[in-house]
mmCIF file of C-alpha atoms and ligand atoms in Angstrom:
data_model
loop_
_atom_site.group_PDB
_atom_site.id
_atom_site.type_symbol
_atom_site.label_atom_id
_atom_site.label_comp_id
_atom_site.label_asym_id
_atom_site.label_seq_id
_atom_site.Cartn_x
_atom_site.Cartn_y
_atom_site.Cartn_z
ATOM 1 C CA MET A 1 -101.798 -204.375 101.108
ATOM 2 C CA ALA A 2 -101.318 -203.535 97.528
ATOM 3 C CA HIS A 3 -99.150 -200.732 96.567
ATOM 4 C CA ARG A 4 -100.691 -198.036 94.401
ATOM 5 C CA SER A 5 -98.052 -195.961 92.789
ATOM 6 C CA PHE A 6 -98.912 -192.249 91.601
ATOM 7 C CA HIS A 7 -97.391 -190.860 88.598
ATOM 8 C CA MET A 8 -96.425 -187.330 89.729
ATOM 9 C CA ALA A 9 -96.726 -185.197 86.669
ATOM 10 C CA GLY A 10 -96.349 -181.620 87.136
ATOM 11 C CA ARG A 11 -99.491 -179.474 87.044
ATOM 12 C CA LEU A 12 -98.157 -177.467 83.990
ATOM 13 C CA GLU A 13 -96.182 -180.368 82.431
ATOM 14 C CA GLY A 14 -95.610 -179.868 78.723
ATOM 15 C CA LYS A 15 -96.792 -176.265 78.895
ATOM 16 C CA ILE A 16 -94.712 -173.219 77.679
ATOM 17 C CA ALA A 17 -95.308 -169.920 79.906
ATOM 18 C CA HIS A 18 -94.287 -166.448 79.284
ATOM 19 C CA ILE A 19 -94.239 -164.144 82.415
ATOM 20 C CA THR A 20 -93.766 -160.599 81.932
ATOM 21 C CA GLY A 21 -92.076 -158.775 84.837
ATOM 22 C CA GLY A 22 -90.624 -162.014 85.516
ATOM 23 C CA GLY A 23 -87.360 -160.455 86.890
ATOM 24 C CA SER A 24 -88.868 -159.374 90.167
ATOM 25 C CA GLY A 25 -91.456 -160.051 92.906
ATOM 26 C CA LEU A 26 -94.499 -161.749 91.852
ATOM 27 C CA GLY A 27 -93.231 -162.757 88.584
ATOM 28 C CA ASP A 28 -90.145 -164.305 90.283
ATOM 29 C CA ALA A 29 -91.981 -166.544 92.361
ATOM 30 C CA MET A 30 -94.292 -167.370 89.554
ATOM 31 C CA ALA A 31 -91.399 -168.378 87.402
ATOM 32 C CA HIS A 32 -89.865 -170.549 89.952
ATOM 33 C CA LEU A 33 -93.319 -172.195 91.018
ATOM 34 C CA PHE A 34 -94.602 -173.044 87.211
ATOM 35 C CA ALA A 35 -90.968 -174.445 86.365
ATOM 36 C CA SER A 36 -91.032 -176.596 89.291
ATOM 37 C CA GLU A 37 -94.573 -177.771 88.130
ATOM 38 C CA GLY A 38 -92.856 -178.856 84.607
ATOM 39 C CA ALA A 39 -93.411 -175.833 82.581
ATOM 40 C CA ARG A 40 -90.852 -174.241 80.316
ATOM 41 C CA ILE A 41 -90.533 -170.574 81.080
ATOM 42 C CA ALA A 42 -89.821 -167.299 78.974
ATOM 43 C CA ILE A 43 -89.019 -164.604 81.742
ATOM 44 C CA SER A 44 -89.053 -161.246 80.258
ATOM 45 C CA ASP A 45 -88.477 -157.956 81.925
ATOM 46 C CA LEU A 46 -87.147 -154.433 80.930
ATOM 47 C CA LYS A 47 -83.525 -155.208 81.264
ATOM 48 C CA LEU A 48 -82.042 -158.467 80.056
ATOM 49 C CA ASP A 49 -79.901 -158.836 83.372
ATOM 50 C CA VAL A 50 -82.703 -158.525 85.467
ATOM 51 C CA ALA A 51 -84.644 -161.545 83.602
ATOM 52 C CA GLU A 52 -81.427 -163.358 83.341
ATOM 53 C CA ARG A 53 -81.031 -163.417 87.140
ATOM 54 C CA VAL A 54 -84.440 -165.206 87.522
ATOM 55 C CA ALA A 55 -83.756 -167.580 84.429
ATOM 56 C CA LYS A 56 -80.473 -168.569 86.007
ATOM 57 C CA SER A 57 -82.044 -169.097 89.483
ATOM 58 C CA VAL A 58 -84.853 -171.377 87.971
ATOM 59 C CA VAL A 59 -82.244 -173.355 85.856
ATOM 60 C CA ASN A 60 -80.241 -173.900 88.960
ATOM 61 C CA ALA A 61 -83.081 -175.190 90.726
ATOM 62 C CA GLY A 62 -83.627 -177.895 87.638
ATOM 63 C CA GLY A 63 -86.095 -175.936 85.808
ATOM 64 C CA ASP A 64 -86.070 -174.749 82.079
ATOM 65 C CA ALA A 65 -86.073 -171.024 81.546
ATOM 66 C CA ILE A 66 -84.933 -168.515 79.003
ATOM 67 C CA ALA A 67 -84.285 -164.657 79.407
ATOM 68 C CA LEU A 68 -85.930 -162.061 77.383
ATOM 69 C CA ALA A 69 -85.674 -158.242 77.416
ATOM 70 C CA GLY A 70 -88.322 -155.721 76.400
ATOM 71 C CA ASP A 71 -90.604 -153.020 77.221
ATOM 72 C CA VAL A 72 -94.448 -154.010 77.284
ATOM 73 C CA SER A 73 -95.664 -150.630 76.733
ATOM 74 C CA LYS A 74 -93.724 -150.789 73.268
ATOM 75 C CA ARG A 75 -95.916 -152.736 70.637
ATOM 76 C CA GLU A 76 -92.785 -153.855 68.713
ATOM 77 C CA ASP A 77 -91.108 -155.216 71.716
ATOM 78 C CA CYS A 78 -94.372 -157.120 72.753
ATOM 79 C CA GLU A 79 -94.556 -158.504 69.130
ATOM 80 C CA ARG A 80 -91.056 -159.457 69.189
ATOM 81 C CA MET A 81 -91.082 -161.088 72.854
ATOM 82 C CA ILE A 82 -93.943 -163.339 71.773
ATOM 83 C CA ALA A 83 -92.141 -164.251 68.634
ATOM 84 C CA GLU A 84 -89.032 -164.991 70.491
ATOM 85 C CA THR A 85 -90.937 -167.225 73.116
ATOM 86 C CA ILE A 86 -92.453 -169.194 69.910
ATOM 87 C CA GLY A 87 -89.324 -169.356 68.172
ATOM 88 C CA GLN A 88 -86.965 -170.499 71.136
ATOM 89 C CA LEU A 89 -89.358 -172.660 73.290
ATOM 90 C CA GLY A 90 -91.772 -173.781 70.533
ATOM 91 C CA GLY A 91 -95.160 -171.913 71.459
ATOM 92 C CA ILE A 92 -97.050 -170.307 74.110
ATOM 93 C CA ASP A 93 -99.694 -172.017 76.276
ATOM 94 C CA VAL A 94 -99.714 -169.414 79.049
ATOM 95 C CA LEU A 95 -99.222 -165.881 79.209
ATOM 96 C CA VAL A 96 -98.809 -164.028 82.549
ATOM 97 C CA ASN A 97 -98.931 -160.303 82.691
ATOM 98 C CA SER A 98 -97.114 -159.084 85.650
ATOM 99 C CA ALA A 99 -95.009 -156.227 84.409
ATOM 100 C CA GLY A 100 -96.413 -153.410 86.371
ATOM 101 C CA VAL A 101 -95.298 -150.070 87.864
ATOM 102 C CA THR A 102 -96.566 -147.558 90.579
ATOM 103 C CA PRO A 103 -96.645 -143.935 90.415
ATOM 104 C CA ARG A 104 -94.665 -143.773 93.664
ATOM 105 C CA TYR A 105 -91.482 -144.619 91.410
ATOM 106 C CA ALA A 106 -92.213 -142.308 88.617
ATOM 107 C CA PRO A 107 -89.513 -139.693 88.221
ATOM 108 C CA LYS A 108 -90.210 -136.654 90.772
ATOM 109 C CA ASP A 109 -90.165 -134.085 88.026
ATOM 110 C CA TRP A 110 -92.838 -135.747 86.053
ATOM 111 C CA ASP A 111 -96.522 -133.844 86.324
ATOM 112 C CA PHE A 112 -99.629 -135.880 87.148
ATOM 113 C CA GLU A 113 -100.296 -136.300 83.223
ATOM 114 C CA GLN A 114 -97.101 -137.792 82.485
ATOM 115 C CA THR A 115 -97.130 -140.009 85.227
ATOM 116 C CA TRP A 116 -100.664 -141.204 84.499
ATOM 117 C CA ASP A 117 -99.729 -142.072 80.790
ATOM 118 C CA TRP A 118 -96.588 -143.856 82.039
ATOM 119 C CA VAL A 119 -98.478 -146.121 84.505
ATOM 120 C CA VAL A 120 -101.440 -146.599 81.926
ATOM 121 C CA SER A 121 -99.048 -147.511 79.075
ATOM 122 C CA ILE A 122 -97.423 -150.322 81.120
ATOM 123 C CA ASN A 123 -100.297 -151.822 83.283
ATOM 124 C CA LEU A 124 -103.011 -151.716 81.072
ATOM 125 C CA LYS A 125 -101.986 -150.998 77.600
ATOM 126 C CA GLY A 126 -98.867 -153.306 78.091
ATOM 127 C CA SER A 127 -101.057 -156.290 79.428
ATOM 128 C CA MET A 128 -103.554 -155.591 76.341
ATOM 129 C CA MET A 129 -100.732 -155.924 73.855
ATOM 130 C CA MET A 130 -99.004 -158.892 75.186
ATOM 131 C CA SER A 131 -102.191 -160.626 75.045
ATOM 132 C CA ARG A 132 -103.089 -159.490 71.733
ATOM 133 C CA PHE A 133 -99.636 -161.140 70.248
ATOM 134 C CA ALA A 134 -100.005 -164.435 72.402
ATOM 135 C CA VAL A 135 -103.690 -164.694 71.504
ATOM 136 C CA ASP A 136 -102.844 -164.516 67.633
ATOM 137 C CA HIS A 137 -100.761 -167.861 68.463
ATOM 138 C CA MET A 138 -103.243 -169.299 70.850
ATOM 139 C CA LYS A 139 -105.844 -169.309 68.400
ATOM 140 C CA THR A 140 -103.951 -171.424 66.188
ATOM 141 C CA GLN A 141 -103.700 -174.157 68.821
ATOM 142 C CA ASN A 142 -107.531 -173.448 70.123
ATOM 143 C CA SER A 143 -105.960 -173.313 73.408
ATOM 144 C CA GLY A 144 -104.307 -171.048 75.959
ATOM 145 C CA SER A 145 -104.516 -169.371 79.557
ATOM 146 C CA ILE A 146 -103.789 -165.740 80.020
ATOM 147 C CA VAL A 147 -103.406 -164.671 83.892
ATOM 148 C CA ASN A 148 -103.506 -160.810 84.580
ATOM 149 C CA LEU A 149 -101.936 -159.126 87.614
ATOM 150 C CA ALA A 150 -104.940 -156.865 88.390
ATOM 151 C CA SER A 151 -105.329 -155.788 92.112
ATOM 152 C CA ILE A 152 -107.483 -155.515 95.218
ATOM 153 C CA ILE A 153 -107.592 -151.757 93.779
ATOM 154 C CA GLY A 154 -109.064 -152.940 90.843
ATOM 155 C CA LEU A 155 -111.963 -154.029 92.483
ATOM 156 C CA VAL A 156 -112.504 -151.459 95.411
ATOM 157 C CA GLY A 157 -111.174 -147.799 95.790
ATOM 158 C CA TYR A 158 -107.976 -147.185 97.737
ATOM 159 C CA ALA A 159 -108.616 -146.552 101.571
ATOM 160 C CA GLN A 160 -108.975 -143.238 102.566
ATOM 161 C CA GLY A 161 -105.885 -141.165 102.648
ATOM 162 C CA ILE A 162 -103.865 -143.409 100.538
ATOM 163 C CA SER A 163 -104.721 -141.741 97.153
ATOM 164 C CA ASP A 164 -105.765 -138.342 96.102
ATOM 165 C CA GLY A 165 -108.215 -139.888 93.557
ATOM 166 C CA PHE A 166 -106.143 -139.068 90.578
ATOM 167 C CA ASN A 167 -103.599 -141.965 91.204
ATOM 168 C CA PRO A 168 -103.435 -143.961 87.956
ATOM 169 C CA TYR A 169 -102.721 -147.162 89.563
ATOM 170 C CA PRO A 170 -106.272 -148.131 90.604
ATOM 171 C CA HIS A 171 -107.387 -146.614 87.486
ATOM 172 C CA THR A 172 -105.323 -149.128 85.416
ATOM 173 C CA LYS A 173 -106.170 -152.222 87.643
ATOM 174 C CA GLY A 174 -109.936 -151.346 87.150
ATOM 175 C CA GLY A 175 -109.321 -151.306 83.521
ATOM 176 C CA VAL A 176 -107.617 -154.914 83.690
ATOM 177 C CA VAL A 177 -110.389 -156.141 85.485
ATOM 178 C CA GLN A 178 -112.709 -155.254 83.001
ATOM 179 C CA MET A 179 -110.343 -156.345 80.179
ATOM 180 C CA THR A 180 -110.093 -159.645 81.533
ATOM 181 C CA ARG A 181 -113.924 -160.086 81.446
ATOM 182 C CA ASP A 182 -114.206 -158.647 77.974
ATOM 183 C CA MET A 183 -111.378 -160.862 76.418
ATOM 184 C CA SER A 184 -112.725 -164.106 78.088
ATOM 185 C CA ILE A 185 -115.876 -163.971 76.734
ATOM 186 C CA ALA A 186 -114.598 -163.077 73.137
ATOM 187 C CA LEU A 187 -112.057 -165.809 73.399
ATOM 188 C CA ALA A 188 -114.081 -168.620 75.063
ATOM 189 C CA LYS A 189 -115.052 -170.603 72.115
ATOM 190 C CA GLN A 190 -111.488 -170.744 70.946
ATOM 191 C CA GLY A 191 -110.365 -172.367 74.224
ATOM 192 C CA ILE A 192 -108.678 -169.301 75.571
ATOM 193 C CA ARG A 193 -109.182 -168.860 79.173
ATOM 194 C CA VAL A 194 -108.542 -165.281 80.605
ATOM 195 C CA ASN A 195 -108.524 -164.490 84.369
ATOM 196 C CA SER A 196 -106.888 -162.090 86.592
ATOM 197 C CA LEU A 197 -105.663 -162.394 90.154
ATOM 198 C CA CYS A 198 -106.245 -159.432 92.336
ATOM 199 C CA PRO A 199 -103.642 -159.574 95.340
ATOM 200 C CA GLY A 200 -104.037 -157.804 98.280
ATOM 201 C CA PHE A 201 -100.611 -155.655 99.627
ATOM 202 C CA THR A 202 -97.807 -158.351 99.109
ATOM 203 C CA TYR A 203 -94.026 -158.295 100.110
ATOM 204 C CA THR A 204 -92.183 -157.295 96.748
ATOM 205 C CA PRO A 205 -90.017 -154.473 95.729
ATOM 206 C CA LEU A 206 -93.304 -152.577 94.406
ATOM 207 C CA VAL A 207 -94.330 -151.950 97.994
ATOM 208 C CA THR A 208 -90.904 -151.264 99.657
ATOM 209 C CA THR A 209 -91.332 -147.583 100.133
ATOM 210 C CA LEU A 210 -94.816 -148.180 101.642
ATOM 211 C CA VAL A 211 -93.422 -150.753 104.205
ATOM 212 C CA GLU A 212 -90.432 -148.912 105.020
ATOM 213 C CA ASP A 213 -92.828 -146.462 106.657
ATOM 214 C CA ALA A 214 -93.856 -148.034 110.097
ATOM 215 C CA ASP A 215 -96.954 -146.297 110.391
ATOM 216 C CA MET A 216 -98.015 -147.087 106.717
ATOM 217 C CA HIS A 217 -96.921 -150.825 107.225
ATOM 218 C CA GLU A 218 -99.179 -151.277 110.232
ATOM 219 C CA ARG A 219 -102.002 -149.333 108.689
ATOM 220 C CA LEU A 220 -101.822 -151.641 105.594
ATOM 221 C CA LYS A 221 -101.678 -154.666 107.828
ATOM 222 C CA SER A 222 -104.814 -153.806 109.635
ATOM 223 C CA LEU A 223 -106.703 -153.175 106.390
ATOM 224 C CA HIS A 224 -106.418 -156.802 105.665
ATOM 225 C CA PRO A 225 -108.610 -158.926 107.816
ATOM 226 C CA MET A 226 -106.150 -161.576 108.394
ATOM 227 C CA GLY A 227 -103.859 -158.639 110.047
ATOM 228 C CA ARG A 228 -100.894 -159.151 107.574
ATOM 229 C CA LEU A 229 -99.619 -158.715 104.102
ATOM 230 C CA GLY A 230 -99.163 -161.403 101.328
ATOM 231 C CA ASP A 231 -96.427 -163.512 100.752
ATOM 232 C CA PRO A 232 -95.293 -163.759 96.788
ATOM 233 C CA LYS A 233 -95.766 -167.683 97.009
ATOM 234 C CA GLU A 234 -99.191 -167.246 98.057
ATOM 235 C CA ILE A 235 -100.086 -165.100 94.827
ATOM 236 C CA ALA A 236 -97.793 -167.605 92.790
ATOM 237 C CA ASN A 237 -99.831 -170.711 94.046
ATOM 238 C CA ALA A 238 -103.139 -169.129 92.657
ATOM 239 C CA ALA A 239 -101.615 -167.966 89.444
ATOM 240 C CA LEU A 240 -100.723 -171.667 89.054
ATOM 241 C CA PHE A 241 -104.067 -172.963 89.556
ATOM 242 C CA LEU A 242 -105.629 -170.322 86.957
ATOM 243 C CA ALA A 243 -102.902 -171.202 84.420
ATOM 244 C CA SER A 244 -103.316 -174.738 84.772
ATOM 245 C CA ASP A 245 -105.885 -177.292 83.331
ATOM 246 C CA GLU A 246 -107.270 -177.748 86.829
ATOM 247 C CA ALA A 247 -108.921 -174.222 86.089
ATOM 248 C CA SER A 248 -110.308 -175.729 82.709
ATOM 249 C CA PHE A 249 -113.932 -174.178 83.282
ATOM 250 C CA ILE A 250 -112.781 -170.950 84.925
ATOM 251 C CA THR A 251 -112.554 -167.726 82.641
ATOM 252 C CA GLY A 252 -113.504 -164.145 83.096
ATOM 253 C CA VAL A 253 -112.807 -164.254 86.833
ATOM 254 C CA ASN A 254 -110.954 -161.653 88.703
ATOM 255 C CA LEU A 255 -109.794 -163.738 91.821
ATOM 256 C CA PRO A 256 -109.108 -161.881 95.095
ATOM 257 C CA VAL A 257 -105.906 -163.277 96.757
ATOM 258 C CA ASP A 258 -106.115 -160.739 99.675
ATOM 259 C CA GLY A 259 -106.273 -162.017 103.312
ATOM 260 C CA GLY A 260 -109.991 -161.075 103.250
ATOM 261 C CA TYR A 261 -109.549 -157.387 102.053
ATOM 262 C CA THR A 262 -112.290 -157.135 99.559
ATOM 263 C CA ALA A 263 -114.686 -159.116 101.749
ATOM 264 C CA GLN A 264 -115.378 -156.171 103.833
HETATM 265 N N1 NAD B 1 -96.944 -156.236 95.351
HETATM 266 C C1 NAD B 1 -98.232 -156.070 95.573
HETATM 267 O O1 NAD B 1 -98.764 -155.762 96.616
HETATM 268 C C2 NAD B 1 -99.008 -156.181 94.365
HETATM 269 C C3 NAD B 1 -100.428 -156.112 94.489
HETATM 270 C C4 NAD B 1 -101.283 -156.175 93.545
HETATM 271 C C5 NAD B 1 -100.948 -156.339 92.421
HETATM 272 N N2 NAD B 1 -99.749 -156.387 92.041
HETATM 273 C C6 NAD B 1 -99.198 -156.266 90.751
HETATM 274 O O2 NAD B 1 -98.514 -157.668 90.489
HETATM 275 C C7 NAD B 1 -97.688 -157.099 89.300
HETATM 276 C C8 NAD B 1 -96.258 -157.617 89.556
HETATM 277 O O3 NAD B 1 -95.728 -156.824 90.897
HETATM 278 P P1 NAD B 1 -94.680 -156.999 91.704
HETATM 279 O O4 NAD B 1 -95.138 -156.756 93.154
HETATM 280 O O5 NAD B 1 -94.007 -158.259 91.544
HETATM 281 O O6 NAD B 1 -93.793 -155.777 91.342
HETATM 282 P P2 NAD B 1 -92.333 -155.529 91.110
HETATM 283 O O7 NAD B 1 -91.699 -154.126 91.069
HETATM 284 O O8 NAD B 1 -91.440 -156.508 92.104
HETATM 285 O O9 NAD B 1 -92.160 -156.510 89.669
HETATM 286 C C9 NAD B 1 -92.673 -155.702 88.420
HETATM 287 C C10 NAD B 1 -91.513 -156.077 87.640
HETATM 288 O O10 NAD B 1 -91.957 -155.347 86.164
HETATM 289 C C11 NAD B 1 -91.057 -154.778 85.414
HETATM 290 N N3 NAD B 1 -91.250 -153.873 84.640
HETATM 291 C C12 NAD B 1 -91.762 -152.580 84.871
HETATM 292 N N4 NAD B 1 -91.921 -151.693 83.735
HETATM 293 C C13 NAD B 1 -91.586 -152.624 82.787
HETATM 294 C C14 NAD B 1 -91.999 -152.673 81.286
HETATM 295 N N5 NAD B 1 -92.259 -151.201 80.706
HETATM 296 N N6 NAD B 1 -91.666 -153.471 80.474
HETATM 297 C C15 NAD B 1 -91.521 -154.718 81.047
HETATM 298 N N7 NAD B 1 -91.199 -155.003 82.645
HETATM 299 C C16 NAD B 1 -91.538 -154.000 83.181
HETATM 300 C C17 NAD B 1 -90.064 -154.465 86.562
HETATM 301 O O11 NAD B 1 -88.808 -154.195 85.969
HETATM 302 C C18 NAD B 1 -90.204 -155.335 87.622
HETATM 303 O O12 NAD B 1 -89.195 -156.463 87.146
HETATM 304 C C19 NAD B 1 -97.944 -155.678 88.994
HETATM 305 O O13 NAD B 1 -98.659 -155.640 88.091
HETATM 306 C C20 NAD B 1 -98.513 -155.120 90.084
HETATM 307 O O14 NAD B 1 -99.360 -153.942 90.126
HETATM 308 C C21 NAD B 1 -98.777 -156.217 93.123
#
């Protein structure tokens, strides 16, 4: 029988990807998966040591990664982090906006307005600013893929009893969903695709305080038709697809990865 050999090229071979919030949770999982598929990765986070921990782990696994520090809510940090990615890795093909915060982790002495501004400045404005500077470069090469981390809570409201209606988290995620659509249309002719993932509740440090409460944990599981929460790898798999050329005709999509949560 003739032996057919396949050349196993990685699904992101030759690509340069910047992952914000790459020092934890979903960003960490995506950095490892993207690197294993051949991408060179810039991992950014608020603190350098947090980004470096993941970059070292990626390198130890045989990947190629650098660590960068910056605050996505600060315009000058966004501009610098994109410039450092291009300077150190030679370009930027993929931007994943994974940096995000929940009001549960806001300082306890903040009032609702301070908390709202803080969450909006990172989840929504930060994703916009990182995209803005990345797009400046992507336009020069007529290609690029942006993957935003929205949420199921950007597509539907929080289940009753979880939010008081003034929680900035769903407000920002709804904004990311619409930003994704708007940018995708504007940038489509320049070869830049913009999509978002809308994960259901997934085991990362972001949800630790929720799942530590046994009753809340059970409630959250039962809200997903599959009866469980997600694993970061399951979100990373979907991000890999949207980031890669396999999704070459997909733009403006807000893809639920949620065990059926938003199908209800
Ligand atoms: N885990 C979930 O259940 C879930 C569900 C839906 C959407 N998401 C979204 O996915 C993204 C990643 O979440 P995660 O679960 O990995 O959370 P995480 O808390 O594990 O990681 C978020 C990372 O963002 C970083 N970060 C926070 N503020 C920043 C800033 N100003 N500048 C730069 N980096 C900053 C944090 O230091 C952290 O490393 C977030 O946007 C989150 O809203 C998460």
